[in-house]
Each structure stands twice: as structure tokens, then as C-alpha cells.
Amino acid sequence: MLGGTLVLMLLVLVVVMFLVMGVRIVKQGFVYTIERLGKYHLAADPGLHIIYPFIDRVGHKINMMEQVLDIPGQEIITKDNAMVGVDAVVFFQVLDAGKAAYEVSGLQNAILALTTTNLRTVMGSMDLDETLSKRDEINARLLSVVDHATSPWGIKITRVEIKDIRPPVDISEAMARQMKAERLKRAEILEAEGDKTSSILRAEGRKQSAILEAEGKREAQFRDAEARERAAQAEAKATEMVSNAIASSGNQAINYFIAQEYTKAVGKFADSPNAKTILFPVEATQLIGSLGGIGELIKGTFDGAEGTVDSGMPIPASRDTAPTRRTSVPRSRGE
């Protein structure tokens, strides 16, 4: 009885061990390859799976998430024989676990070697300036070549990025001097363009000033001519009025105007700063000596206008009819 119980317990233990060995739980993000009798049988997706112990076994645990592979620094000779150091990274993802497990041995090492060789090929066909300025083009060419080469392995190359490009020290110094010279050249060009623009603006300002000055002179001449024209018109009007007055009044109007001009002329004699002796016509001295003569002249003029007889005021004779007597009137010493 005791022996039968022991056998039963042994059988139960064997069954439990069999079940434990046959249960496999696949984690999220991984795929397990199941080998049956040493041959690839299936790919177990994440979850619970039952296999046959001693017949089936887990071959490879494939990471299906996108992975990053760091490419160590490489010394590459460019097309123009410049030695540069390059670092890069590769992003890839397994799409087919069976191919990734059994089509290539050492997946990451294979990707590393393939990327390194193609990196040398791509950058070796470019000049140093191109390698420094065309990183996007290098990345695109590497991605196309490496992805095509790794497609039979069941993986997808998602990105290839150049992390760093290190030119030699002497080339870096030469590039720094070149950049400095280029910036100095740009500064001189900008300064020259500024001087050119400033000179053009100054010349334009002088031109506008000359134009405005000429227009101002023209306007002034126009207004001066207009003023002279108006003065001439006023003079002609006054002359016409005097002629009409003479024509209507006769000698009385002439006597009035002559007396008015004599009075103005005598006033100007006293303003002469040079001559101490002034010569006057006799008629002028008589006019100065007697203010009543002016009154008589004006009275005679207005009386004549009303139809009376002239007051008898002598009218200065012309040079052709009678000689003019002159007298000297000495100025005082104070003048």
C-alpha cells in the first residue's frame, strides 16, 4: 500500500515537472523561436505558450523593439586625401524573427560591419568640404545601401545618423583662418556698399537742393517781373491821370505839379553831405523865401480850375527862352 502511494506521488511529480517544462511565457516586445527536434518550428509571440518538453525548446529570444547600434569612431580618407574621424549611429528593427535568428550569425556585429564599410565607401567618394556640409546626403545614401543589404535578414534600418566628423587639427586651423578671412571680406564689402549708398544719397540730396534752389530763383524772378509789371501799370495809370488832368485844367495843373516837384527837390538839397555851397535857380530861391508863393500857386491852380484868372505866379522859363539866374546860399559851418 505504501509502495503504491509512493508511485502515485512520483507520477504526479513527473506530470507537474512536465507541465512546468512545457509552459513558456513570452514577454512583450520579444519573440521566441521554437525549435522542434533541433529544427525551427515557429515564432512564439508575446503571451502564454505550451510546448512539448524534451521535443520542443526555445532557440532564440529576439528583441522586436527598435534598437540603436553605436558605430565606433572610424578614420576615413576622403576623395581629396584628407583624414577625418567619423562617429555614427544606426537605428534598426527586427521584422522577421526567424530570418533574424537563422539567416545571419551575430546580427548586431553584421550590421556594424556592413555600416562601417559603406560609411568608408560613401565618405571616401566625397571631398572634405562635401563631407562637412552634406551630412544629410551621407545619411540618406548610407540608409539606402545598408537597408537594402540587411533586408534578407528580416530587419529594417530606420535611420543612419552621422554623430561627429573630426577633421585634422591643421585643416581645422586653416578652415578657421579661411572663415575669418571670409567674414572680414564680407565686412569690407558691406562697409563699401554702405559708403556707396551714403555717397549716392548725399549726391541725390545735393541734386534735389540745387533743383529746389533753381525753382526758388525762377519763382523769385517771376514775382519780381510781375511786381515790375504792376508798377509799370500803376505808373502808366498815374501818367494817364496826370495827362487827363492837364488836358482838362490846362496851366493850373502844370503849375501845381511843378510846385510839388520844386518842394521835393529843395528838401533833397539839404541832405547833401559834401557840398558847402549849393546853387539854386532864382525861381527856387524865391519859392524857398516865400511859403506864401506856394499858397498863391495852389490857390491860383484851384481858382483857375474854377474859371478865375491866374494869380500871376511866374512859371519858370525853359532854357531855350531865358537864362536862369543862380545864387549861392552858403551853408553854415555846422552843416
Short mmCIF file of N, CA, C and O in Angstrom, two decimals, residues 172-220:
data_model
loop_
_atom_site.label_atom_id
_atom_site.label_comp_id
_atom_site.label_asym_id
_atom_site.label_seq_id
_atom_site.Cartn_x
_atom_site.Cartn_y
_atom_site.Cartn_z
N SER A 172 41.63 72.09 -39.53
CA SER A 172 40.69 72.88 -38.72
C SER A 172 41.19 74.31 -38.55
O SER A 172 40.43 75.28 -38.66
N GLU A 173 42.50 74.46 -38.31
CA GLU A 173 43.06 75.81 -38.18
C GLU A 173 42.97 76.57 -39.50
O GLU A 173 42.65 77.76 -39.52
N ALA A 174 43.26 75.87 -40.61
CA ALA A 174 43.14 76.53 -41.93
C ALA A 174 41.71 76.94 -42.20
O ALA A 174 41.44 78.03 -42.74
N MET A 175 40.77 76.09 -41.84
CA MET A 175 39.36 76.43 -42.03
C MET A 175 38.96 77.62 -41.17
O MET A 175 38.17 78.48 -41.61
N ALA A 176 39.50 77.68 -39.95
CA ALA A 176 39.20 78.83 -39.09
C ALA A 176 39.74 80.12 -39.69
O ALA A 176 39.06 81.16 -39.70
N ARG A 177 40.97 80.06 -40.23
CA ARG A 177 41.53 81.26 -40.87
C ARG A 177 40.73 81.64 -42.11
O ARG A 177 40.49 82.82 -42.39
N GLN A 178 40.32 80.63 -42.86
CA GLN A 178 39.50 80.90 -44.05
C GLN A 178 38.18 81.55 -43.67
O GLN A 178 37.72 82.49 -44.32
N MET A 179 37.55 81.03 -42.62
CA MET A 179 36.28 81.60 -42.18
C MET A 179 36.47 83.04 -41.72
O MET A 179 35.65 83.93 -42.02
N LYS A 180 37.59 83.31 -41.00
CA LYS A 180 37.86 84.67 -40.55
C LYS A 180 38.06 85.61 -41.73
O LYS A 180 37.53 86.73 -41.76
N ALA A 181 38.84 85.14 -42.72
CA ALA A 181 39.07 85.97 -43.91
C ALA A 181 37.77 86.23 -44.66
O ALA A 181 37.52 87.34 -45.16
N GLU A 182 36.93 85.21 -44.73
CA GLU A 182 35.65 85.38 -45.41
C GLU A 182 34.77 86.40 -44.70
O GLU A 182 34.12 87.24 -45.34
N ARG A 183 34.76 86.33 -43.39
CA ARG A 183 33.95 87.30 -42.63
C ARG A 183 34.51 88.71 -42.76
O ARG A 183 33.75 89.69 -42.86
N LEU A 184 35.85 88.85 -42.76
CA LEU A 184 36.44 90.18 -42.98
C LEU A 184 36.09 90.71 -44.36
O LEU A 184 35.82 91.90 -44.53
N LYS A 185 36.11 89.80 -45.33
CA LYS A 185 35.74 90.21 -46.70
C LYS A 185 34.30 90.70 -46.74
O LYS A 185 34.00 91.74 -47.35
N ARG A 186 33.41 89.96 -46.08
CA ARG A 186 32.01 90.39 -46.06
C ARG A 186 31.86 91.74 -45.37
O ARG A 186 31.07 92.59 -45.82
N ALA A 187 32.61 91.92 -44.27
CA ALA A 187 32.52 93.20 -43.57
C ALA A 187 32.99 94.35 -44.45
O ALA A 187 32.36 95.42 -44.49
N GLU A 188 34.10 94.15 -45.18
CA GLU A 188 34.59 95.20 -46.06
C GLU A 188 33.61 95.48 -47.19
O GLU A 188 33.40 96.63 -47.58
N ILE A 189 33.01 94.41 -47.73
CA ILE A 189 32.02 94.60 -48.80
C ILE A 189 30.82 95.38 -48.28
O ILE A 189 30.33 96.32 -48.94
N LEU A 190 30.34 95.02 -47.10
CA LEU A 190 29.20 95.74 -46.53
C LEU A 190 29.55 97.19 -46.25
O LEU A 190 28.74 98.09 -46.48
N GLU A 191 30.78 97.42 -45.76
CA GLU A 191 31.19 98.81 -45.50
C GLU A 191 31.28 99.61 -46.78
O GLU A 191 30.85 100.77 -46.85
N ALA A 192 31.84 98.97 -47.84
CA ALA A 192 31.92 99.66 -49.13
C ALA A 192 30.53 99.95 -49.69
O ALA A 192 30.28 101.04 -50.22
N GLU A 193 29.64 98.99 -49.57
CA GLU A 193 28.27 99.22 -50.04
C GLU A 193 27.60 100.33 -49.24
O GLU A 193 26.85 101.14 -49.79
N GLY A 194 27.89 100.39 -47.93
CA GLY A 194 27.33 101.48 -47.12
C GLY A 194 27.86 102.83 -47.56
O GLY A 194 27.10 103.80 -47.66
N ASP A 195 29.19 102.91 -47.82
CA ASP A 195 29.77 104.18 -48.31
C ASP A 195 29.17 104.56 -49.66
O ASP A 195 28.89 105.74 -49.91
N LYS A 196 28.99 103.56 -50.52
CA LYS A 196 28.41 103.84 -51.83
C LYS A 196 26.98 104.38 -51.70
O LYS A 196 26.63 105.39 -52.33
N THR A 197 26.21 103.73 -50.86
CA THR A 197 24.83 104.19 -50.66
C THR A 197 24.79 105.58 -50.06
O THR A 197 23.99 106.43 -50.45
N SER A 198 25.70 105.83 -49.09
CA SER A 198 25.74 107.15 -48.48
C SER A 198 26.12 108.22 -49.48
O SER A 198 25.52 109.30 -49.51
N SER A 199 27.12 107.93 -50.33
CA SER A 199 27.51 108.91 -51.36
C SER A 199 26.37 109.18 -52.33
O SER A 199 26.12 110.32 -52.72
N ILE A 200 25.68 108.10 -52.71
CA ILE A 200 24.54 108.28 -53.64
C ILE A 200 23.46 109.15 -53.00
O ILE A 200 22.91 110.06 -53.63
N LEU A 201 23.19 108.90 -51.72
CA LEU A 201 22.15 109.68 -51.04
C LEU A 201 22.57 111.14 -50.90
O LEU A 201 21.74 112.05 -51.07
N ARG A 202 23.87 111.36 -50.57
CA ARG A 202 24.33 112.76 -50.48
C ARG A 202 24.24 113.46 -51.83
O ARG A 202 23.82 114.62 -51.91
N ALA A 203 24.68 112.76 -52.89
CA ALA A 203 24.58 113.36 -54.22
C ALA A 203 23.12 113.65 -54.60
O ALA A 203 22.80 114.69 -55.18
N GLU A 204 22.25 112.72 -54.27
CA GLU A 204 20.84 112.93 -54.54
C GLU A 204 20.29 114.12 -53.77
O GLU A 204 19.49 114.92 -54.29
N GLY A 205 20.77 114.27 -52.52
CA GLY A 205 20.34 115.43 -51.73
C GLY A 205 20.82 116.74 -52.33
O GLY A 205 20.07 117.72 -52.38
N ARG A 206 22.11 116.76 -52.77
CA ARG A 206 22.61 117.98 -53.41
C ARG A 206 21.84 118.28 -54.69
O ARG A 206 21.56 119.45 -55.01
N LYS A 207 21.51 117.23 -55.42
CA LYS A 207 20.73 117.43 -56.65
C LYS A 207 19.37 118.03 -56.34
O LYS A 207 18.96 119.01 -56.99
N GLN A 208 18.68 117.48 -55.36
CA GLN A 208 17.37 118.00 -55.00
C GLN A 208 17.48 119.44 -54.49
O GLN A 208 16.62 120.28 -54.78
N SER A 209 18.56 119.71 -53.72
CA SER A 209 18.75 121.07 -53.22
C SER A 209 18.95 122.05 -54.35
O SER A 209 18.40 123.15 -54.35
N ALA A 210 19.80 121.65 -55.35
CA ALA A 210 20.02 122.54 -56.50
C ALA A 210 18.73 122.77 -57.28
O ALA A 210 18.45 123.89 -57.73
N ILE A 211 17.97 121.69 -57.44
CA ILE A 211 16.70 121.83 -58.17
C ILE A 211 15.75 122.78 -57.43
O ILE A 211 15.15 123.68 -58.04
N LEU A 212 15.64 122.62 -56.13
CA LEU A 212 14.76 123.49 -55.35
C LEU A 212 15.26 124.93 -55.37
O LEU A 212 14.46 125.87 -55.44
N GLU A 213 16.60 125.10 -55.29
CA GLU A 213 17.15 126.46 -55.34
C GLU A 213 16.86 127.12 -56.68
O GLU A 213 16.49 128.31 -56.74
N ALA A 214 17.02 126.36 -57.77
CA ALA A 214 16.73 126.91 -59.10
C ALA A 214 15.25 127.26 -59.22
O ALA A 214 14.89 128.32 -59.77
N GLU A 215 14.41 126.38 -58.72
CA GLU A 215 12.97 126.68 -58.76
C GLU A 215 12.64 127.91 -57.93
O GLU A 215 11.80 128.73 -58.32
N GLY A 216 13.33 128.08 -56.78
CA GLY A 216 13.10 129.27 -55.97
C GLY A 216 13.53 130.54 -56.69
O GLY A 216 12.83 131.56 -56.65
N LYS A 217 14.71 130.49 -57.35
CA LYS A 217 15.17 131.67 -58.10
C LYS A 217 14.20 131.99 -59.24
O LYS A 217 13.90 133.16 -59.50
N ARG A 218 13.75 130.95 -59.91
CA ARG A 218 12.80 131.18 -61.01
C ARG A 218 11.51 131.81 -60.49
O ARG A 218 10.98 132.75 -61.09
N GLU A 219 11.03 131.31 -59.35
CA GLU A 219 9.82 131.88 -58.77
C GLU A 219 10.03 133.33 -58.35
O GLU A 219 9.16 134.18 -58.56
N ALA A 220 11.24 133.60 -57.77
CA ALA A 220 11.54 134.97 -57.36
C ALA A 220 11.59 135.90 -58.57
O ALA A 220 11.07 137.03 -58.53
#
